[in-house]
Amino acid sequence: SDLKSALEKLRLLYSKVKSLIIVRLDAIGDTILFSNSYKQIRELFPNANISAFVYLETKEITQRNPYIDKVIYLDRASIVENSEYLNKILIFFRNQKYDILINPLYSREPFSDELVKLINADFKIGVLGDSSNIDNEVIKVTNNNYNYLLKINGNKIRFELFRNTEIISLLGGKTETSTIPELWLNNDDE
């Protein structure tokens, strides 16, 4: 079928991706619900060095995830307390180069969208979601930070795990809605 042929071409392209960053600046609970999506992203991009850009408070959840090669933490408190901290983060990202950036947040926010704009990536994928964390006028502007926006089911009353599954599906991955999030909290879990 045409869909099967398109997915095969997509997977061939994905196999050529060498570096990928996932910008997942989100709360602890949503980070847990997304934890298994890294496995599916690894399956989609088998040859990529996968980085995750997450909030520091999610370190216990993300630091041992075997599907992430490098975790970059953003400390919200340091942004407020230390004016140089954000500049260091920005300088770090200016010196990095990624083939693909994925921001899988359904409810994007202005701060993470501005960081997406500053991260050096050849192709940036976001989600055309809701406006619960961002003004509609700001969305119109920050949508331009992305090369492609995934259009998922607009039903606002939806469990985050199902949204994550749909995002992975739109990227060409498996649709396993029964997937229970995995956590790696100590070395024995890996």
Short mmCIF file of N, CA and C in Angstrom, two decimals:
data_model
loop_
_atom_site.label_atom_id
_atom_site.label_comp_id
_atom_site.label_asym_id
_atom_site.label_seq_id
_atom_site.Cartn_x
_atom_site.Cartn_y
_atom_site.Cartn_z
N SER A 1 0.83 -1.19 0.00
CA SER A 1 0.00 0.00 0.00
C SER A 1 0.88 1.26 0.00
N ASP A 2 0.27 2.40 -0.30
CA ASP A 2 1.00 3.67 -0.34
C ASP A 2 1.53 4.04 1.04
N LEU A 3 0.73 3.80 2.09
CA LEU A 3 1.16 4.13 3.43
C LEU A 3 2.37 3.29 3.84
N LYS A 4 2.33 2.00 3.56
CA LYS A 4 3.44 1.12 3.90
C LYS A 4 4.71 1.56 3.17
N SER A 5 4.60 1.93 1.91
CA SER A 5 5.73 2.40 1.12
C SER A 5 6.28 3.70 1.70
N ALA A 6 5.39 4.61 2.10
CA ALA A 6 5.82 5.88 2.68
C ALA A 6 6.54 5.66 4.00
N LEU A 7 6.04 4.75 4.83
CA LEU A 7 6.69 4.47 6.11
C LEU A 7 8.07 3.83 5.91
N GLU A 8 8.20 2.97 4.90
CA GLU A 8 9.50 2.37 4.60
C GLU A 8 10.51 3.43 4.18
N LYS A 9 10.07 4.39 3.37
CA LYS A 9 10.95 5.49 2.95
C LYS A 9 11.33 6.36 4.14
N LEU A 10 10.36 6.60 5.03
CA LEU A 10 10.61 7.40 6.22
C LEU A 10 11.64 6.72 7.12
N ARG A 11 11.50 5.42 7.31
CA ARG A 11 12.46 4.68 8.15
C ARG A 11 13.86 4.69 7.54
N LEU A 12 13.96 4.63 6.22
CA LEU A 12 15.26 4.71 5.56
C LEU A 12 15.90 6.08 5.83
N LEU A 13 15.10 7.13 5.73
CA LEU A 13 15.62 8.47 6.04
C LEU A 13 16.04 8.56 7.51
N TYR A 14 15.20 8.04 8.40
CA TYR A 14 15.50 8.08 9.84
C TYR A 14 16.80 7.34 10.16
N SER A 15 17.09 6.26 9.43
CA SER A 15 18.31 5.50 9.71
C SER A 15 19.57 6.32 9.41
N LYS A 16 19.43 7.40 8.65
CA LYS A 16 20.57 8.26 8.31
C LYS A 16 20.77 9.38 9.33
N VAL A 17 19.83 9.56 10.24
CA VAL A 17 19.93 10.62 11.25
C VAL A 17 21.01 10.24 12.26
N LYS A 18 21.95 11.15 12.48
CA LYS A 18 23.07 10.89 13.39
C LYS A 18 22.89 11.55 14.76
N SER A 19 22.14 12.65 14.81
CA SER A 19 21.96 13.34 16.09
C SER A 19 20.54 13.90 16.19
N LEU A 20 19.96 13.70 17.35
CA LEU A 20 18.58 14.09 17.58
C LEU A 20 18.46 14.62 18.99
N ILE A 21 17.73 15.69 19.16
CA ILE A 21 17.45 16.20 20.51
C ILE A 21 15.94 16.25 20.72
N ILE A 22 15.53 15.79 21.89
CA ILE A 22 14.13 15.85 22.29
C ILE A 22 14.04 16.91 23.38
N VAL A 23 13.28 17.95 23.11
CA VAL A 23 13.08 19.02 24.09
C VAL A 23 11.82 18.68 24.85
N ARG A 24 11.98 18.18 26.06
CA ARG A 24 10.83 17.75 26.86
C ARG A 24 10.85 18.51 28.19
N LEU A 25 10.62 19.82 28.12
CA LEU A 25 10.59 20.65 29.32
C LEU A 25 9.19 20.58 29.89
N ASP A 26 9.02 19.65 30.83
CA ASP A 26 7.70 19.34 31.34
C ASP A 26 7.81 18.89 32.80
N ALA A 27 6.67 18.76 33.42
CA ALA A 27 6.60 18.37 34.83
C ALA A 27 6.98 16.89 35.01
N ILE A 28 7.20 16.51 36.25
CA ILE A 28 7.65 15.15 36.57
C ILE A 28 6.66 14.09 36.09
N GLY A 29 5.39 14.28 36.35
CA GLY A 29 4.39 13.28 35.95
C GLY A 29 4.35 13.05 34.45
N ASP A 30 4.36 14.13 33.68
CA ASP A 30 4.34 13.99 32.22
C ASP A 30 5.65 13.40 31.71
N THR A 31 6.74 13.67 32.42
CA THR A 31 8.03 13.07 32.04
C THR A 31 7.99 11.56 32.24
N ILE A 32 7.37 11.12 33.33
CA ILE A 32 7.21 9.68 33.57
C ILE A 32 6.37 9.06 32.44
N LEU A 33 5.28 9.71 32.10
CA LEU A 33 4.40 9.18 31.05
C LEU A 33 5.09 9.15 29.68
N PHE A 34 6.09 10.00 29.48
CA PHE A 34 6.81 10.02 28.20
C PHE A 34 8.01 9.06 28.20
N SER A 35 8.37 8.53 29.35
CA SER A 35 9.62 7.75 29.47
C SER A 35 9.72 6.61 28.46
N ASN A 36 8.64 5.92 28.19
CA ASN A 36 8.67 4.80 27.26
C ASN A 36 8.73 5.25 25.80
N SER A 37 8.37 6.50 25.55
CA SER A 37 8.44 7.03 24.19
C SER A 37 9.88 7.10 23.69
N TYR A 38 10.83 7.25 24.61
CA TYR A 38 12.24 7.26 24.20
C TYR A 38 12.63 5.93 23.55
N LYS A 39 12.08 4.84 24.05
CA LYS A 39 12.34 3.53 23.45
C LYS A 39 11.84 3.50 22.02
N GLN A 40 10.64 4.01 21.80
CA GLN A 40 10.07 4.02 20.46
C GLN A 40 10.84 4.98 19.54
N ILE A 41 11.31 6.08 20.09
CA ILE A 41 12.12 7.02 19.29
C ILE A 41 13.45 6.36 18.92
N ARG A 42 14.03 5.61 19.85
CA ARG A 42 15.27 4.88 19.55
C ARG A 42 15.04 3.89 18.42
N GLU A 43 13.90 3.21 18.42
CA GLU A 43 13.58 2.27 17.35
C GLU A 43 13.44 2.99 16.00
N LEU A 44 12.86 4.19 16.03
CA LEU A 44 12.70 4.97 14.80
C LEU A 44 14.04 5.50 14.27
N PHE A 45 14.92 5.89 15.18
CA PHE A 45 16.21 6.49 14.84
C PHE A 45 17.35 5.62 15.39
N PRO A 46 17.54 4.44 14.82
CA PRO A 46 18.47 3.47 15.42
C PRO A 46 19.94 3.92 15.41
N ASN A 47 20.32 4.79 14.52
CA ASN A 47 21.72 5.21 14.41
C ASN A 47 22.00 6.58 14.99
N ALA A 48 21.00 7.17 15.62
CA ALA A 48 21.14 8.54 16.14
C ALA A 48 21.68 8.55 17.55
N ASN A 49 22.46 9.57 17.83
CA ASN A 49 22.84 9.90 19.19
C ASN A 49 21.68 10.74 19.72
N ILE A 50 20.95 10.22 20.69
CA ILE A 50 19.74 10.87 21.18
C ILE A 50 20.02 11.63 22.47
N SER A 51 19.75 12.94 22.42
CA SER A 51 19.87 13.80 23.60
C SER A 51 18.47 14.17 24.06
N ALA A 52 18.32 14.35 25.35
CA ALA A 52 17.06 14.83 25.92
C ALA A 52 17.36 16.10 26.70
N PHE A 53 16.60 17.14 26.43
CA PHE A 53 16.71 18.41 27.15
C PHE A 53 15.50 18.50 28.05
N VAL A 54 15.74 18.38 29.37
CA VAL A 54 14.66 18.26 30.35
C VAL A 54 14.96 19.13 31.57
N TYR A 55 13.95 19.33 32.39
CA TYR A 55 14.14 20.07 33.64
C TYR A 55 14.92 19.22 34.64
N LEU A 56 15.72 19.89 35.44
CA LEU A 56 16.56 19.22 36.43
C LEU A 56 15.75 18.37 37.41
N GLU A 57 14.55 18.81 37.74
CA GLU A 57 13.76 18.04 38.71
C GLU A 57 13.34 16.67 38.18
N THR A 58 13.57 16.40 36.91
CA THR A 58 13.26 15.08 36.34
C THR A 58 14.49 14.18 36.28
N LYS A 59 15.59 14.59 36.88
CA LYS A 59 16.85 13.84 36.79
C LYS A 59 16.71 12.39 37.23
N GLU A 60 16.03 12.16 38.34
CA GLU A 60 15.86 10.79 38.84
C GLU A 60 15.17 9.90 37.81
N ILE A 61 14.33 10.49 36.99
CA ILE A 61 13.55 9.74 36.00
C ILE A 61 14.33 9.53 34.71
N THR A 62 15.14 10.52 34.33
CA THR A 62 15.76 10.51 33.00
C THR A 62 17.21 10.03 32.97
N GLN A 63 17.94 10.16 34.07
CA GLN A 63 19.39 9.92 34.02
C GLN A 63 19.80 8.50 33.67
N ARG A 64 18.98 7.52 33.95
CA ARG A 64 19.34 6.12 33.66
C ARG A 64 18.53 5.52 32.52
N ASN A 65 17.79 6.34 31.82
CA ASN A 65 16.99 5.82 30.70
C ASN A 65 17.95 5.30 29.63
N PRO A 66 17.92 4.01 29.34
CA PRO A 66 18.90 3.42 28.42
C PRO A 66 18.72 3.84 26.96
N TYR A 67 17.63 4.52 26.66
CA TYR A 67 17.38 4.93 25.27
C TYR A 67 17.83 6.36 24.99
N ILE A 68 18.36 7.02 26.02
CA ILE A 68 18.88 8.38 25.89
C ILE A 68 20.39 8.31 26.02
N ASP A 69 21.11 8.89 25.05
CA ASP A 69 22.57 8.90 25.10
C ASP A 69 23.11 10.02 25.98
N LYS A 70 22.44 11.16 25.96
CA LYS A 70 22.90 12.31 26.74
C LYS A 70 21.69 13.07 27.25
N VAL A 71 21.71 13.41 28.54
CA VAL A 71 20.63 14.21 29.12
C VAL A 71 21.20 15.58 29.47
N ILE A 72 20.52 16.61 29.02
CA ILE A 72 20.90 17.99 29.30
C ILE A 72 19.82 18.55 30.21
N TYR A 73 20.25 19.01 31.38
CA TYR A 73 19.28 19.47 32.38
C TYR A 73 19.20 20.99 32.41
N LEU A 74 17.98 21.48 32.60
CA LEU A 74 17.74 22.91 32.77
C LEU A 74 17.19 23.11 34.18
N ASP A 75 17.91 23.89 34.96
CA ASP A 75 17.53 24.15 36.35
C ASP A 75 16.71 25.44 36.40
N ARG A 76 15.42 25.30 36.64
CA ARG A 76 14.54 26.48 36.67
C ARG A 76 14.96 27.49 37.73
N ALA A 77 15.38 27.01 38.89
CA ALA A 77 15.78 27.92 39.97
C ALA A 77 17.00 28.74 39.56
N SER A 78 17.95 28.14 38.87
CA SER A 78 19.15 28.86 38.45
C SER A 78 18.85 29.93 37.41
N ILE A 79 17.82 29.72 36.61
CA ILE A 79 17.44 30.76 35.63
C ILE A 79 17.04 32.03 36.37
N VAL A 80 16.30 31.86 37.46
CA VAL A 80 15.83 33.00 38.24
C VAL A 80 16.96 33.59 39.09
N GLU A 81 17.76 32.73 39.72
CA GLU A 81 18.77 33.18 40.68
C GLU A 81 20.08 33.65 40.05
N ASN A 82 20.40 33.15 38.86
CA ASN A 82 21.71 33.41 38.28
C ASN A 82 21.55 33.89 36.83
N SER A 83 21.82 35.17 36.62
CA SER A 83 21.62 35.74 35.29
C SER A 83 22.54 35.14 34.24
N GLU A 84 23.66 34.59 34.63
CA GLU A 84 24.60 33.99 33.68
C GLU A 84 24.22 32.56 33.28
N TYR A 85 23.38 31.93 34.09
CA TYR A 85 23.04 30.53 33.85
C TYR A 85 22.41 30.32 32.47
N LEU A 86 21.39 31.13 32.16
CA LEU A 86 20.71 30.98 30.87
C LEU A 86 21.68 31.25 29.72
N ASN A 87 22.56 32.22 29.88
CA ASN A 87 23.57 32.48 28.84
C ASN A 87 24.46 31.27 28.61
N LYS A 88 24.83 30.57 29.67
CA LYS A 88 25.65 29.36 29.54
C LYS A 88 24.91 28.28 28.75
N ILE A 89 23.62 28.14 29.04
CA ILE A 89 22.81 27.17 28.31
C ILE A 89 22.76 27.54 26.82
N LEU A 90 22.54 28.80 26.55
CA LEU A 90 22.45 29.26 25.16
C LEU A 90 23.78 29.08 24.42
N ILE A 91 24.87 29.38 25.09
CA ILE A 91 26.20 29.17 24.48
C ILE A 91 26.42 27.68 24.21
N PHE A 92 26.03 26.84 25.16
CA PHE A 92 26.16 25.39 24.97
C PHE A 92 25.44 24.97 23.69
N PHE A 93 24.19 25.42 23.53
CA PHE A 93 23.41 24.99 22.36
C PHE A 93 23.92 25.62 21.06
N ARG A 94 24.51 26.80 21.14
CA ARG A 94 25.10 27.39 19.93
C ARG A 94 26.24 26.53 19.40
N ASN A 95 26.89 25.82 20.29
CA ASN A 95 28.04 24.98 19.92
C ASN A 95 27.65 23.54 19.60
N GLN A 96 26.36 23.24 19.63
CA GLN A 96 25.86 21.90 19.31
C GLN A 96 25.19 21.93 17.95
N LYS A 97 25.13 20.78 17.31
CA LYS A 97 24.47 20.68 16.01
C LYS A 97 23.67 19.37 16.01
N TYR A 98 22.40 19.47 15.70
CA TYR A 98 21.53 18.29 15.66
C TYR A 98 20.91 18.17 14.27
N ASP A 99 20.70 16.94 13.84
CA ASP A 99 19.99 16.72 12.58
C ASP A 99 18.50 17.03 12.76
N ILE A 100 17.95 16.55 13.87
CA ILE A 100 16.51 16.71 14.12
C ILE A 100 16.28 17.13 15.57
N LEU A 101 15.32 18.01 15.76
CA LEU A 101 14.83 18.40 17.08
C LEU A 101 13.36 18.01 17.12
N ILE A 102 12.95 17.40 18.22
CA ILE A 102 11.54 17.08 18.42
C ILE A 102 11.09 17.70 19.75
N ASN A 103 10.05 18.51 19.70
CA ASN A 103 9.42 19.03 20.91
C ASN A 103 8.03 18.40 20.97
N PRO A 104 7.88 17.32 21.75
CA PRO A 104 6.63 16.55 21.73
C PRO A 104 5.55 17.05 22.67
N LEU A 105 5.60 18.32 23.06
CA LEU A 105 4.60 18.84 24.00
C LEU A 105 3.32 19.26 23.27
N TYR A 106 2.21 18.75 23.73
CA TYR A 106 0.91 19.13 23.19
C TYR A 106 0.55 20.55 23.64
N SER A 107 0.84 20.84 24.91
CA SER A 107 0.60 22.18 25.46
C SER A 107 1.93 22.90 25.56
N ARG A 108 2.37 23.44 24.41
CA ARG A 108 3.66 24.13 24.38
C ARG A 108 3.59 25.40 25.22
N GLU A 109 4.77 25.92 25.56
CA GLU A 109 4.83 27.15 26.33
C GLU A 109 5.87 28.08 25.67
N PRO A 110 5.73 29.39 25.87
CA PRO A 110 6.61 30.35 25.19
C PRO A 110 8.10 30.12 25.47
N PHE A 111 8.46 29.81 26.71
CA PHE A 111 9.88 29.66 27.06
C PHE A 111 10.52 28.51 26.28
N SER A 112 9.88 27.35 26.27
CA SER A 112 10.47 26.22 25.54
C SER A 112 10.48 26.47 24.04
N ASP A 113 9.46 27.15 23.53
CA ASP A 113 9.45 27.47 22.10
C ASP A 113 10.57 28.44 21.73
N GLU A 114 10.90 29.36 22.62
CA GLU A 114 12.03 30.26 22.36
C GLU A 114 13.35 29.50 22.38
N LEU A 115 13.48 28.55 23.30
CA LEU A 115 14.69 27.72 23.33
C LEU A 115 14.81 26.88 22.06
N VAL A 116 13.68 26.35 21.58
CA VAL A 116 13.68 25.59 20.33
C VAL A 116 14.23 26.45 19.20
N LYS A 117 13.81 27.70 19.17
CA LYS A 117 14.27 28.63 18.13
C LYS A 117 15.79 28.76 18.14
N LEU A 118 16.39 28.72 19.33
CA LEU A 118 17.82 28.96 19.47
C LEU A 118 18.68 27.71 19.31
N ILE A 119 18.07 26.54 19.39
CA ILE A 119 18.83 25.29 19.26
C ILE A 119 19.12 25.03 17.78
N ASN A 120 20.36 24.71 17.50
CA ASN A 120 20.84 24.51 16.13
C ASN A 120 20.48 23.10 15.65
N ALA A 121 19.40 23.01 14.87
CA ALA A 121 18.96 21.73 14.31
C ALA A 121 18.52 21.95 12.87
N ASP A 122 18.83 20.98 12.01
CA ASP A 122 18.46 21.08 10.60
C ASP A 122 16.96 21.02 10.39
N PHE A 123 16.27 20.21 11.20
CA PHE A 123 14.83 20.02 11.03
C PHE A 123 14.19 19.97 12.40
N LYS A 124 13.17 20.81 12.61
CA LYS A 124 12.52 20.90 13.91
C LYS A 124 11.05 20.49 13.80
N ILE A 125 10.67 19.55 14.66
CA ILE A 125 9.31 19.01 14.66
C ILE A 125 8.65 19.38 16.00
N GLY A 126 7.47 19.95 15.92
CA GLY A 126 6.69 20.27 17.10
C GLY A 126 5.30 19.68 16.98
N VAL A 127 4.44 20.04 17.92
CA VAL A 127 3.07 19.55 17.93
C VAL A 127 2.12 20.74 17.84
N LEU A 128 1.16 20.64 16.96
CA LEU A 128 0.11 21.65 16.86
C LEU A 128 -0.93 21.28 17.90
N GLY A 129 -0.75 21.80 19.10
CA GLY A 129 -1.60 21.41 20.22
C GLY A 129 -2.57 22.48 20.65
N ASP A 130 -2.75 22.61 21.95
CA ASP A 130 -3.71 23.58 22.47
C ASP A 130 -3.00 24.85 22.94
N SER A 131 -3.80 25.77 23.46
CA SER A 131 -3.25 27.05 23.92
C SER A 131 -3.41 27.22 25.43
N SER A 132 -3.33 26.10 26.17
CA SER A 132 -3.52 26.21 27.62
C SER A 132 -2.32 26.86 28.32
N ASN A 133 -1.12 26.78 27.72
CA ASN A 133 0.07 27.38 28.32
C ASN A 133 0.63 28.54 27.51
N ILE A 134 -0.04 28.89 26.42
CA ILE A 134 0.52 29.88 25.51
C ILE A 134 -0.62 30.62 24.81
N ASP A 135 -0.47 31.91 24.64
CA ASP A 135 -1.46 32.74 23.98
C ASP A 135 -1.55 32.39 22.49
N ASN A 136 -2.75 32.43 21.94
CA ASN A 136 -2.94 32.09 20.52
C ASN A 136 -2.10 32.95 19.59
N GLU A 137 -1.93 34.21 19.92
CA GLU A 137 -1.10 35.10 19.09
C GLU A 137 0.37 34.69 19.15
N VAL A 138 0.81 34.24 20.32
CA VAL A 138 2.19 33.78 20.48
C VAL A 138 2.39 32.48 19.72
N ILE A 139 1.39 31.60 19.74
CA ILE A 139 1.47 30.34 19.00
C ILE A 139 1.70 30.61 17.51
N LYS A 140 0.97 31.57 16.96
CA LYS A 140 1.12 31.90 15.54
C LYS A 140 2.57 32.27 15.21
N VAL A 141 3.23 32.96 16.13
CA VAL A 141 4.62 33.36 15.92
C VAL A 141 5.56 32.17 16.13
N THR A 142 5.38 31.46 17.25
CA THR A 142 6.33 30.38 17.58
C THR A 142 6.15 29.15 16.71
N ASN A 143 5.02 29.00 16.05
CA ASN A 143 4.87 27.90 15.09
C ASN A 143 5.95 27.99 14.01
N ASN A 144 6.41 29.20 13.74
CA ASN A 144 7.45 29.41 12.73
C ASN A 144 8.82 28.90 13.18
N ASN A 145 8.96 28.51 14.44
CA ASN A 145 10.22 27.94 14.94
C ASN A 145 10.40 26.49 14.47
N TYR A 146 9.36 25.93 13.88
CA TYR A 146 9.35 24.52 13.49
C TYR A 146 9.25 24.38 11.98
N ASN A 147 9.90 23.33 11.46
CA ASN A 147 9.75 22.99 10.04
C ASN A 147 8.47 22.21 9.80
N TYR A 148 8.04 21.46 10.83
CA TYR A 148 6.85 20.64 10.68
C TYR A 148 6.13 20.54 12.03
N LEU A 149 4.81 20.68 11.99
CA LEU A 149 3.98 20.54 13.18
C LEU A 149 3.08 19.32 13.03
N LEU A 150 3.19 18.40 13.98
CA LEU A 150 2.34 17.21 13.99
C LEU A 150 0.93 17.62 14.41
N LYS A 151 -0.05 17.17 13.67
CA LYS A 151 -1.44 17.49 13.99
C LYS A 151 -2.07 16.26 14.65
N ILE A 152 -2.31 16.39 15.95
CA ILE A 152 -2.91 15.26 16.66
C ILE A 152 -4.36 15.58 17.00
N ASN A 153 -5.07 14.57 17.49
CA ASN A 153 -6.47 14.69 17.84
C ASN A 153 -6.68 15.91 18.74
N GLY A 154 -7.58 16.79 18.34
CA GLY A 154 -7.80 18.03 19.07
C GLY A 154 -8.62 17.90 20.33
N ASN A 155 -9.01 16.69 20.70
CA ASN A 155 -9.79 16.49 21.91
C ASN A 155 -8.94 16.85 23.12
N LYS A 156 -9.32 17.90 23.84
CA LYS A 156 -8.51 18.37 24.97
C LYS A 156 -8.57 17.43 26.18
N ILE A 157 -9.64 16.70 26.31
CA ILE A 157 -9.77 15.79 27.45
C ILE A 157 -9.20 14.45 27.00
N ARG A 158 -7.91 14.30 27.18
CA ARG A 158 -7.23 13.10 26.69
C ARG A 158 -6.05 12.80 27.60
N PHE A 159 -5.88 11.57 27.97
CA PHE A 159 -4.78 11.16 28.82
C PHE A 159 -3.45 11.36 28.09
N GLU A 160 -2.47 11.92 28.78
CA GLU A 160 -1.18 12.26 28.17
C GLU A 160 -0.49 11.06 27.52
N LEU A 161 -0.64 9.89 28.09
CA LEU A 161 -0.03 8.69 27.52
C LEU A 161 -0.55 8.43 26.11
N PHE A 162 -1.84 8.66 25.88
CA PHE A 162 -2.42 8.46 24.55
C PHE A 162 -1.93 9.52 23.57
N ARG A 163 -1.75 10.74 24.06
CA ARG A 163 -1.17 11.79 23.20
C ARG A 163 0.24 11.41 22.79
N ASN A 164 1.03 10.93 23.74
CA ASN A 164 2.40 10.53 23.43
C ASN A 164 2.41 9.42 22.37
N THR A 165 1.51 8.47 22.53
CA THR A 165 1.42 7.37 21.57
C THR A 165 1.07 7.89 20.18
N GLU A 166 0.16 8.85 20.12
CA GLU A 166 -0.22 9.41 18.82
C GLU A 166 0.94 10.18 18.19
N ILE A 167 1.70 10.89 18.99
CA ILE A 167 2.86 11.62 18.48
C ILE A 167 3.87 10.64 17.88
N ILE A 168 4.16 9.57 18.61
CA ILE A 168 5.09 8.55 18.10
C ILE A 168 4.55 7.94 16.81
N SER A 169 3.25 7.68 16.77
CA SER A 169 2.62 7.12 15.58
C SER A 169 2.77 8.07 14.38
N LEU A 170 2.55 9.37 14.60
CA LEU A 170 2.67 10.34 13.52
C LEU A 170 4.12 10.46 13.02
N LEU A 171 5.06 10.12 13.88
CA LEU A 171 6.47 10.09 13.46
C LEU A 171 6.80 8.81 12.69
N GLY A 172 5.86 7.86 12.68
CA GLY A 172 6.06 6.60 11.97
C GLY A 172 6.32 5.42 12.88
N GLY A 173 6.16 5.62 14.19
CA GLY A 173 6.45 4.56 15.15
C GLY A 173 5.25 3.68 15.45
N LYS A 174 5.47 2.74 16.36
CA LYS A 174 4.43 1.79 16.77
C LYS A 174 3.37 2.50 17.62
N THR A 175 2.16 2.02 17.52
CA THR A 175 1.07 2.57 18.32
C THR A 175 0.69 1.57 19.40
N GLU A 176 1.35 1.66 20.52
CA GLU A 176 1.10 0.76 21.64
C GLU A 176 0.45 1.54 22.76
N THR A 177 -0.87 1.68 22.71
CA THR A 177 -1.55 2.47 23.74
C THR A 177 -1.55 1.80 25.11
N SER A 178 -1.26 0.50 25.15
CA SER A 178 -1.26 -0.18 26.44
C SER A 178 0.11 -0.12 27.11
N THR A 179 1.05 0.57 26.49
CA THR A 179 2.40 0.64 27.03
C THR A 179 2.41 1.34 28.39
N ILE A 180 2.96 0.65 29.36
CA ILE A 180 3.11 1.22 30.70
C ILE A 180 4.48 1.87 30.77
N PRO A 181 4.57 3.09 31.29
CA PRO A 181 5.88 3.76 31.37
C PRO A 181 6.88 2.93 32.18
N GLU A 182 8.11 2.92 31.69
CA GLU A 182 9.20 2.25 32.40
C GLU A 182 10.05 3.29 33.09
N LEU A 183 10.55 2.96 34.26
CA LEU A 183 11.47 3.85 34.97
C LEU A 183 12.73 3.08 35.33
N TRP A 184 13.84 3.76 35.25
CA TRP A 184 15.14 3.19 35.61
C TRP A 184 15.69 4.06 36.73
N LEU A 185 15.45 3.64 37.97
CA LEU A 185 15.80 4.47 39.12
C LEU A 185 17.12 4.08 39.77
N ASN A 186 17.64 2.90 39.44
CA ASN A 186 18.96 2.53 39.92
C ASN A 186 19.64 1.66 38.88
N ASN A 187 20.89 1.32 39.09
CA ASN A 187 21.66 0.57 38.08
C ASN A 187 21.08 -0.80 37.80
N ASP A 188 20.36 -1.40 38.74
CA ASP A 188 19.77 -2.71 38.54
C ASP A 188 18.62 -2.69 37.53
N ASP A 189 18.03 -1.51 37.35
CA ASP A 189 16.88 -1.38 36.46
C ASP A 189 17.26 -1.36 34.98
N GLU A 190 18.52 -1.11 34.67
CA GLU A 190 18.91 -0.92 33.27
C GLU A 190 18.90 -2.17 32.47
#
